[in-house]
CSV table of C-alpha atoms and ligand atoms in Angstrom, one decimal:
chain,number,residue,atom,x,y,z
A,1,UNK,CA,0.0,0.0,0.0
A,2,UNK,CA,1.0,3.3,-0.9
A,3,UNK,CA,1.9,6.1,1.6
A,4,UNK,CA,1.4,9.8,1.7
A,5,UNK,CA,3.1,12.7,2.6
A,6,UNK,CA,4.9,16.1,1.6
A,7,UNK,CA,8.0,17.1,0.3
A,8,UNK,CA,9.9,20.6,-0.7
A,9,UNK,CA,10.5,20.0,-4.6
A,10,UNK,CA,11.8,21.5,-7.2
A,11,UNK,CA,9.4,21.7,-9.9
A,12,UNK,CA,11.6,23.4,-12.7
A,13,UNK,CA,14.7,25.1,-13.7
A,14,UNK,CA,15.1,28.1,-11.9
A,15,UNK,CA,11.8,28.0,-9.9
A,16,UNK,CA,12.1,28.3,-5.7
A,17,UNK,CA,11.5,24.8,-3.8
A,18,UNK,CA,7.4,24.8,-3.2
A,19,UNK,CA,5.4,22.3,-0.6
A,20,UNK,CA,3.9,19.6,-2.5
A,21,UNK,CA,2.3,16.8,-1.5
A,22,UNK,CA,3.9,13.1,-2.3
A,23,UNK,CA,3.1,9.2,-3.1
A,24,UNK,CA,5.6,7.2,-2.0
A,25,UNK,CA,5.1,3.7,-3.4
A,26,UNK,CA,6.4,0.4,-0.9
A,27,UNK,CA,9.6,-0.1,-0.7
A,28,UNK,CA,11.1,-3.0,-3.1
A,29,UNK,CA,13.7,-5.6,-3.1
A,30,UNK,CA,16.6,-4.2,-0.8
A,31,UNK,CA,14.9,-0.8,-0.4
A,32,UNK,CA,13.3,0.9,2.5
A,33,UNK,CA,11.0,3.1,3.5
A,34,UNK,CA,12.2,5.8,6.0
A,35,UNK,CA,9.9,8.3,8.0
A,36,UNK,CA,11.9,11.3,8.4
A,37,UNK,CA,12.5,12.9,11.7
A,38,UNK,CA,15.2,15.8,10.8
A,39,UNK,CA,17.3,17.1,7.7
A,40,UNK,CA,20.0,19.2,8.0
A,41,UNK,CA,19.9,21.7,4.9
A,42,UNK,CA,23.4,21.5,3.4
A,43,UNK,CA,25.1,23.8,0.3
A,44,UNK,CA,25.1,21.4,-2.2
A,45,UNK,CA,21.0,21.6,-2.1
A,46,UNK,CA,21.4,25.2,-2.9
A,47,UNK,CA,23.7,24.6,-5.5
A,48,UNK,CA,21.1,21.6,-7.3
A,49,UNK,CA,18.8,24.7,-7.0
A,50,UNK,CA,21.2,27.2,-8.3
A,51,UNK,CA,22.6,24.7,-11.2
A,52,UNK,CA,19.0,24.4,-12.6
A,53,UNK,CA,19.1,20.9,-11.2
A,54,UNK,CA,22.7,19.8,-12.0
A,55,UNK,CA,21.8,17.6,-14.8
A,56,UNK,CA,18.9,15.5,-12.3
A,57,UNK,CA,14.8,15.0,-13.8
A,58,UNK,CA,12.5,17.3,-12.6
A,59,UNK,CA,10.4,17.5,-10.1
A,60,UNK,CA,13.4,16.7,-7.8
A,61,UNK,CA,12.8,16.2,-3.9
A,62,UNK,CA,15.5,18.0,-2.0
A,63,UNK,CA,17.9,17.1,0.5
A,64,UNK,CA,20.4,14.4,1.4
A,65,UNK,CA,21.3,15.1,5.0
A,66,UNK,CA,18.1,13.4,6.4
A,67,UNK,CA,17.9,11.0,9.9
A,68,UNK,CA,14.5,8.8,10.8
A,69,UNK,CA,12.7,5.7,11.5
A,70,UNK,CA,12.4,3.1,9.4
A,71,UNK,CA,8.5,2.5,8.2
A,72,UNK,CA,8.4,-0.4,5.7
A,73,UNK,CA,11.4,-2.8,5.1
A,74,UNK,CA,11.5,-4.5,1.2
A,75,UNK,CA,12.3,-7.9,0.4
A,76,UNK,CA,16.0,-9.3,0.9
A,77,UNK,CA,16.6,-6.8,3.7
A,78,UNK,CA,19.0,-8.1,6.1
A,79,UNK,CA,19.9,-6.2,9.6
A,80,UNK,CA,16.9,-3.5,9.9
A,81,UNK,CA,13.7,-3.9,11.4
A,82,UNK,CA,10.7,-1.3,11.8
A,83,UNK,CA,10.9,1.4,14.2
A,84,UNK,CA,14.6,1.4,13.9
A,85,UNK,CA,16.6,4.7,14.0
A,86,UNK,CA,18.6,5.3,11.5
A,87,UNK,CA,21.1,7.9,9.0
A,88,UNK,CA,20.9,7.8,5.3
A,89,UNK,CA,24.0,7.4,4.1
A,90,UNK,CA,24.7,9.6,0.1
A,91,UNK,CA,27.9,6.6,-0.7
A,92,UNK,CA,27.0,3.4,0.9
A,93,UNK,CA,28.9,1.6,-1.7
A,94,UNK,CA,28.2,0.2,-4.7
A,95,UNK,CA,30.2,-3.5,-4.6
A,96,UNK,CA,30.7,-4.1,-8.1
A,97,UNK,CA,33.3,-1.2,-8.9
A,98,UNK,CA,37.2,-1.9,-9.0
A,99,UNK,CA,37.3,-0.1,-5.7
A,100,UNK,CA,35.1,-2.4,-4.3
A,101,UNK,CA,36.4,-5.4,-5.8
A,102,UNK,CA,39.5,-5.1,-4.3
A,103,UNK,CA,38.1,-4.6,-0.5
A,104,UNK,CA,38.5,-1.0,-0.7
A,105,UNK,CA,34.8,0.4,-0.1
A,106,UNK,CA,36.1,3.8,1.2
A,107,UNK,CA,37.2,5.0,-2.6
A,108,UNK,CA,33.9,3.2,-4.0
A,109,UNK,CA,33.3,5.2,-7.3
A,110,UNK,CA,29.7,5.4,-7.2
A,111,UNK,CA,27.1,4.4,-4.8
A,112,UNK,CA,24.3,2.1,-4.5
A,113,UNK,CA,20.4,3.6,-5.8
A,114,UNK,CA,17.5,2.8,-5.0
A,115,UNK,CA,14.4,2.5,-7.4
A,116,UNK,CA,12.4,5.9,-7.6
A,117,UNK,CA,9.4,5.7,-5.4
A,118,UNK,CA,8.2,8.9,-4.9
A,119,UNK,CA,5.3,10.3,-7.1
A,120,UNK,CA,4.2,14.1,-6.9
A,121,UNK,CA,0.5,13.5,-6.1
A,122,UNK,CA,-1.0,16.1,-8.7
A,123,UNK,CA,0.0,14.3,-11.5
A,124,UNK,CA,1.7,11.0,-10.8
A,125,UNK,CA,5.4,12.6,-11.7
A,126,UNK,CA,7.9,10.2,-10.6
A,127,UNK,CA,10.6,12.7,-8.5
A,128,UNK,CA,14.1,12.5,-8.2
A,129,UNK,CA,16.2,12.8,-5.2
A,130,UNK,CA,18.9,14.7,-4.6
A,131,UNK,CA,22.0,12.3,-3.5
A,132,UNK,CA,20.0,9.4,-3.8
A,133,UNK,CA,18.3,10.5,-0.5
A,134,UNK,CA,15.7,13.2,-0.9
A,135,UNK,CA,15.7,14.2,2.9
A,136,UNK,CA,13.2,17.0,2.5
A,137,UNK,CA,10.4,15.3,2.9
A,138,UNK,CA,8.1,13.5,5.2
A,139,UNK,CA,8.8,9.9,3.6
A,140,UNK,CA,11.9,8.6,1.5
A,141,UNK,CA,13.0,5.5,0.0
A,142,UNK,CA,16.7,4.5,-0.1
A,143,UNK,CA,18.7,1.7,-1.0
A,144,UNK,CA,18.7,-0.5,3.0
A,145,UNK,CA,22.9,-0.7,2.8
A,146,UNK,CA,21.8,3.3,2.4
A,147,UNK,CA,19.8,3.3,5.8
A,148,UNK,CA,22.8,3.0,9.0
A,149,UNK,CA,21.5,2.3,12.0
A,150,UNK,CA,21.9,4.7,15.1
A,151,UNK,CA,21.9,4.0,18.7
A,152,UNK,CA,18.6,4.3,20.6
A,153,UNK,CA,19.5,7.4,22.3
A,154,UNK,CA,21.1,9.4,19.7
A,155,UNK,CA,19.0,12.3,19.1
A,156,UNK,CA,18.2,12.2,15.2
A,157,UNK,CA,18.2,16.4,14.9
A,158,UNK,CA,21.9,15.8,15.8
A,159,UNK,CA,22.4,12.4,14.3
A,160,UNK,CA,20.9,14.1,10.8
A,161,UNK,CA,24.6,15.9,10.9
A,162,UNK,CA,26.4,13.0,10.5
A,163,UNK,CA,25.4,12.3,6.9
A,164,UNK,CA,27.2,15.1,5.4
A,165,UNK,CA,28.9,18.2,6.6
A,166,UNK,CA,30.1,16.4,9.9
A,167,UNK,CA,31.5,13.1,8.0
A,168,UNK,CA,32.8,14.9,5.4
A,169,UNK,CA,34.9,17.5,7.5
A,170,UNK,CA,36.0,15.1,10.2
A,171,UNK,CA,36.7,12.0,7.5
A,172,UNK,CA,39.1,14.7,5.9
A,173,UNK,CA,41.1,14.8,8.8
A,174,UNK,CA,40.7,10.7,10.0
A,175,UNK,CA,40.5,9.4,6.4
A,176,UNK,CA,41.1,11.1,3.4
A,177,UNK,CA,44.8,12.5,4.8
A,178,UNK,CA,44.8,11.0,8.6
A,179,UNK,CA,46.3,14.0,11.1
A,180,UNK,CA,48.8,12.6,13.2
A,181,UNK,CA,49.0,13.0,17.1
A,182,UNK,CA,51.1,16.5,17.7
A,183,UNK,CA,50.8,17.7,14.3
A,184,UNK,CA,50.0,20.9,13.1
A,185,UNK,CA,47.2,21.7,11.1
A,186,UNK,CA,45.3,24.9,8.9
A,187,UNK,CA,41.5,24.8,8.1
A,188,UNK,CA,40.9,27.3,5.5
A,189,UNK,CA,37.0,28.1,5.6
A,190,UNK,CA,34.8,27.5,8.7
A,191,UNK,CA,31.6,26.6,7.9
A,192,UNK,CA,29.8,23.6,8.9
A,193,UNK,CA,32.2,21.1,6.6
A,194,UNK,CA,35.3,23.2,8.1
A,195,UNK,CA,34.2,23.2,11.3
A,196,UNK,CA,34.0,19.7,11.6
A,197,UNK,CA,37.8,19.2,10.1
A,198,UNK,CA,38.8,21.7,13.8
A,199,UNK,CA,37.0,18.8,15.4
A,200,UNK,CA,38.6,15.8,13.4
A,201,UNK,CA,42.0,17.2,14.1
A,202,UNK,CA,41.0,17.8,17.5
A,203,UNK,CA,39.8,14.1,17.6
A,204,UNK,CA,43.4,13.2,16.1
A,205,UNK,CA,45.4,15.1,18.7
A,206,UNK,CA,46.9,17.8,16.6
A,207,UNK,CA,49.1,20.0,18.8
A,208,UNK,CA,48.0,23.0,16.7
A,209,UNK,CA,45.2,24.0,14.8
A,210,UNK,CA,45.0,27.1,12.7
A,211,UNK,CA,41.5,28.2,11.4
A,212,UNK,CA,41.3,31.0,8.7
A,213,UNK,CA,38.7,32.7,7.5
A,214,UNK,CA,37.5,36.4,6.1
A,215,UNK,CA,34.3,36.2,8.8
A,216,UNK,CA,34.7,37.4,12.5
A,217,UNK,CA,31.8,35.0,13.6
A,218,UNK,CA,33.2,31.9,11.8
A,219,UNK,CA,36.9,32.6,13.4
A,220,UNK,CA,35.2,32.9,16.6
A,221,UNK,CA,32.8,29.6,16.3
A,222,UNK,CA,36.1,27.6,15.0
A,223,UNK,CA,37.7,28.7,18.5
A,224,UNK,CA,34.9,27.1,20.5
A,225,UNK,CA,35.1,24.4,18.1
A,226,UNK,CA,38.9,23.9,19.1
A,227,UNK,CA,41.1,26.0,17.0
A,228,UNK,CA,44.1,26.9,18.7
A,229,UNK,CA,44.8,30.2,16.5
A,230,UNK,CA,42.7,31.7,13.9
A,231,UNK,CA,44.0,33.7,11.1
A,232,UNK,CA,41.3,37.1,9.6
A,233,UNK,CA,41.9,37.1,6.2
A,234,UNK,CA,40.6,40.1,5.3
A,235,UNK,CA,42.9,41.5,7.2
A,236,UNK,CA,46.3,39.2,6.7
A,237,UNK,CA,48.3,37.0,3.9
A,238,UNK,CA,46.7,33.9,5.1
A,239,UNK,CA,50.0,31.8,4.1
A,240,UNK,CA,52.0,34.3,5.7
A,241,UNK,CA,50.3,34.7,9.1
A,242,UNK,CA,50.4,30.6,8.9
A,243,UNK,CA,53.9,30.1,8.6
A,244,UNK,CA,54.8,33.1,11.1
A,245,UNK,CA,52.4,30.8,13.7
A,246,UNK,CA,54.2,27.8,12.9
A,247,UNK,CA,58.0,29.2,12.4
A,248,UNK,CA,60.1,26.5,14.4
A,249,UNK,CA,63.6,27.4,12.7
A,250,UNK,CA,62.3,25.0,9.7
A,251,UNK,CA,60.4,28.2,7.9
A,252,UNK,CA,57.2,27.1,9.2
A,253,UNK,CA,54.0,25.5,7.3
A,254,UNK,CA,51.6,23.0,8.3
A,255,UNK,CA,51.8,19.3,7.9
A,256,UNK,CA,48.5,19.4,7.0
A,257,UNK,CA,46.0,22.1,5.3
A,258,UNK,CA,42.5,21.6,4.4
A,259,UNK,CA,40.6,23.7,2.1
A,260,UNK,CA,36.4,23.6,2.8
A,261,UNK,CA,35.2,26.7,1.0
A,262,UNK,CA,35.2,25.0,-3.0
A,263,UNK,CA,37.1,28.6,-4.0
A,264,UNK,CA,40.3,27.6,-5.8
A,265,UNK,CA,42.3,30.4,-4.6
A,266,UNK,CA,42.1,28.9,-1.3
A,267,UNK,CA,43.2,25.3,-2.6
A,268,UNK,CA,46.5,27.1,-3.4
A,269,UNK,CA,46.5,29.0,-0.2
A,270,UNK,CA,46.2,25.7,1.6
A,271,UNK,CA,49.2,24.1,-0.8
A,272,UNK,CA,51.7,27.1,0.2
A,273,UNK,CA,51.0,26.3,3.5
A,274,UNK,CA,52.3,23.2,4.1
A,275,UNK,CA,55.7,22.7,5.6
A,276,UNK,CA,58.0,19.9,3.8
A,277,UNK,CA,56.4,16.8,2.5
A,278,UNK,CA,53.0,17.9,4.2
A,279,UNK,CA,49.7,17.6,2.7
A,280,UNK,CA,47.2,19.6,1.4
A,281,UNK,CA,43.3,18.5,0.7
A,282,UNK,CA,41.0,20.2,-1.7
A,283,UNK,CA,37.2,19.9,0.1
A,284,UNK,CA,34.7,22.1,-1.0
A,285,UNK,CA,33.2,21.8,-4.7
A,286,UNK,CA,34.3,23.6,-7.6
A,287,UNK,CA,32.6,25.3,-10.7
A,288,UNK,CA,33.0,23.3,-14.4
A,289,UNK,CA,35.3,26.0,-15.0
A,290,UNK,CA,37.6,26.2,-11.5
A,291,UNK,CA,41.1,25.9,-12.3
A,292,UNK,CA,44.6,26.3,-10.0
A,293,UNK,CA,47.7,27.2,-10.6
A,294,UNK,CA,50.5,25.9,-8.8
A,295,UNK,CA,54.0,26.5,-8.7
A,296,UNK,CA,56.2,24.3,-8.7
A,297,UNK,CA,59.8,25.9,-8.5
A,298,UNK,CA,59.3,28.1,-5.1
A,299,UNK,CA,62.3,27.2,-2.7
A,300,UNK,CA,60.0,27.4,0.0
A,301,UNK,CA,56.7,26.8,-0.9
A,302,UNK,CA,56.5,25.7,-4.7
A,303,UNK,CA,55.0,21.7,-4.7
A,304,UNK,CA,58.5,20.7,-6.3
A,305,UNK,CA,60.5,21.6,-3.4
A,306,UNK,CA,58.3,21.6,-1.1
A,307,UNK,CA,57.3,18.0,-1.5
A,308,UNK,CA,53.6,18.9,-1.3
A,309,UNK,CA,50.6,16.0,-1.7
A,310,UNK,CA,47.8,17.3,-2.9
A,311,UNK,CA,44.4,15.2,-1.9
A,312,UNK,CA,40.8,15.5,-2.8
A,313,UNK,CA,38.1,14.4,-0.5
A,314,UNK,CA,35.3,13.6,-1.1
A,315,UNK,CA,32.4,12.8,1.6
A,316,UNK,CA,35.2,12.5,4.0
A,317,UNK,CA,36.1,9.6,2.0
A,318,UNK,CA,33.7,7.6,4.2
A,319,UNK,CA,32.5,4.1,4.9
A,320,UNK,CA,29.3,5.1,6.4
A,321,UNK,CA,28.2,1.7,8.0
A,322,UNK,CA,31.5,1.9,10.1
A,323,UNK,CA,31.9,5.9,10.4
A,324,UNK,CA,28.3,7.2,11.3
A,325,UNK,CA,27.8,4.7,14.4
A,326,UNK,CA,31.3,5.9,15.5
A,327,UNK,CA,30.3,9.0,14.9
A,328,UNK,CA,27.5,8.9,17.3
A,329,UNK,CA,29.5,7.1,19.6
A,330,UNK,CA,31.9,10.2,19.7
A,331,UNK,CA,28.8,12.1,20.2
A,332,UNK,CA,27.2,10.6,22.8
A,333,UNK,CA,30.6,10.3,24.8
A,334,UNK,CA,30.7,14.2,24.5
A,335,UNK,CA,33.5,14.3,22.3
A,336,UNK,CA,32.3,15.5,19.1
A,337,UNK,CA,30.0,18.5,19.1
A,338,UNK,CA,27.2,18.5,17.2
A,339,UNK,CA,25.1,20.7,19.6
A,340,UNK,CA,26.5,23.4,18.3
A,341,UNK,CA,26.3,23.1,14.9
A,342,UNK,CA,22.7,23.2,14.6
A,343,UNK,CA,22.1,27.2,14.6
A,344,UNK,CA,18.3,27.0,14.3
A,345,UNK,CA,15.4,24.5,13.5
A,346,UNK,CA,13.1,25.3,10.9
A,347,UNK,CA,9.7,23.6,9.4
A,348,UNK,CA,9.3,21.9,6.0
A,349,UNK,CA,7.9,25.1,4.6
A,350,UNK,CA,11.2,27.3,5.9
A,351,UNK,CA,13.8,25.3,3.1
A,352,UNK,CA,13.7,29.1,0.7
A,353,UNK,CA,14.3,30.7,3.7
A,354,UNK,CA,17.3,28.9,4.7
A,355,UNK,CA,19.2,28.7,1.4
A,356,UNK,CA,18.6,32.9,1.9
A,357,UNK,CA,20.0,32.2,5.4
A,358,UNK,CA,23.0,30.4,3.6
A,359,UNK,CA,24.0,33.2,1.4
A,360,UNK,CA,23.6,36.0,3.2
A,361,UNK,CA,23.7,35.3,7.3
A,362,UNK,CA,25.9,33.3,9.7
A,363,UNK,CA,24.4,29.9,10.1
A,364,UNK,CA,26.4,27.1,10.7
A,365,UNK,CA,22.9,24.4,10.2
A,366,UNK,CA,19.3,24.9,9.8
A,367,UNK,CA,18.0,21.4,10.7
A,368,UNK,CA,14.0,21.0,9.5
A,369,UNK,CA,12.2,19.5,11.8
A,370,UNK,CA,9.8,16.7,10.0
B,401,ZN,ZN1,25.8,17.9,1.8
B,402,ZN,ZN1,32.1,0.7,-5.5
């Protein structure tokens, strides 16, 4: 039997999400059928918005940050029961790419899809969903390996966090390029994604952590999220002020910088930062067009003789049915914050007004509230 409910949607290039009520068909073979309880509204929904869709069907159901219970389980599923709490997880991987053939499901190329299941109720329209997930919305179907299970007394507001942002910024510091204990690391950016690196390298002992940014509030959140120094841009060479902070008699640098604002000056901010041999990881996403240009013959900071590794990461190169449990765990033992992060808590109705919130004011999350 088919279930109801509502969904923010985009209906057509260039038109605002609107409130539309949904179908959602059973759940089928490995598939399963999640009642939302929070969805954190993340950057790249504005950007699906902003990029006419990014290449996705319309009508497309928003979201991909989204925690819940689950409502109807399909056939073949193994491990999940009604009722139970879970994350949905955007790269639960796939299994069949070379990746994953060779037991290496962290740098899985693609990820696994469910069926769509989710008619607009007006006309029948079968909707797309943004990252596989569609989170904006009072019902979703995903792929079960999609669906990770949370522990019975993780809040879902906070646990909604995980799926994104949080993984992403503190998988680039535990997986993409692992911090070491008592090293030193830059964050360049701190919004939500670059928040959550400060609390990776936190989580990884760093002696050091340098947050830079051209926004008073966000130097002043990355402090209570545990940088050690913050750097104004606006107001100093970022690369500069971080190798005067880290000037040891070696001529400073970082052994790791992160990048988490998807500009690509700030990609070769973060590579000039590094001291010898360090690394420095390209986050946020870029334009068709973004380009960098790095050099490579600098004495000090040129990627020749500097010996600089340049990473990408994406989605905190994550395995989600390993990383979002310890996630929560980290949570619930009070060592990750994720209290914090969530600025305000909006209704269904609110998503226009957060993506206006995005652009123009200091919000680390808006979380709807389903
Ligand atoms: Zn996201
Ligand atoms: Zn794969």
């Amino acid at each position: 039997m088919s279930t109801e409910g509502r969904a923010a949607i985009l209906e057509e290039p260039g038109s605002p999400a609107v409130i539309r009520e949904i179908v959602i068909d059973p759940p089928g073979p490995n598939e399963v059928l999640i009642k939302l309880a929070a969805s954190g509204v993340c950057h790249t929904d504005l950007t699906v918005k902003n990029l006419h869709g990014n290449g996705m069907k319309f009508p497309i159901v928003l979201g991909h940050e989204g925690a819940g219970h689950i409502e109807q389980v399909g056939e073949g599923v193994l491990g999940l029961e009604v009722g139970d709490p879970v994350v949905i997880a955007y790269r639960a991987p796939c299994e069949q790419c070379p990746a994953c053939r060779r037991g290496d499901p962290r740098h899985c190329y693609m990820a696994l899809r469910p069926q769509q299941r989710i008619r607009r109720k007006a006309d029948g329209a079968l909707c797309s969903q943004v990252l596989r997930c569609g989170t904006f919305s009072t019902h979703t179907v995903v792929h079960a390996k999609a669906a990770i299970k949370m522990p019975k007394e993780m809040p879902l507001d906070k646990a909604s966090l995980i799926a994104c942002g949080v993984v992403t910024g503190v998988g680039a510091a535990m997986n993409t390029s692992p911090v070491f204990p008592g090293a030193r690391v830059a964050v360049v950016g701190c919004g939500g994604v670059g928040l959550s690196v400060i609390q990776g390298a936190k989580l990884m002992h760093a002696r050091q952590i340098i947050a830079v940014d051209v926004n008073p509030t966000k130097l002043e959140w990355a402090r209570n999220f545990g940088a050690t120094h913050t750097v104004d841009a606006s107001k100093l060479d970022p690369v500069a002020e971080v190798r005067r902070l880290t000037d040891d008699g070696w001529d400073g640098g970082v052994e790791f910088a992160f990048e988490a604002t998807g500009i690509p000056k700030c990609t070769e901010q973060a590579v000039k930062m590094v001291s010898y041999g360090g690394t420095a990881t390209t986050i946020g996403f870029p334009a068709a067009a973004d380009a960098v240009n790095l050099n490579l013959g600098d004495m000090a900071t040129g990627v020749y003789w500097n010996k600089v590794a340049l990473r990408v990461c994406h989605c905190g190169d994550a395995l989600p049915s390993h990383d979002f449990p310890l996630l929560a765990q980290l949570y619930l033992e009070g060592k990750l914050n994720l209290d914090s992060m969530v600025t305000r808590t909006i209704g269904l109705e609110d998503v226009e007004d957060a993506f206006h919130q995005m652009e123009t004011g200091d919000v680390i999350r808006s979380v709807i509230l389903l």
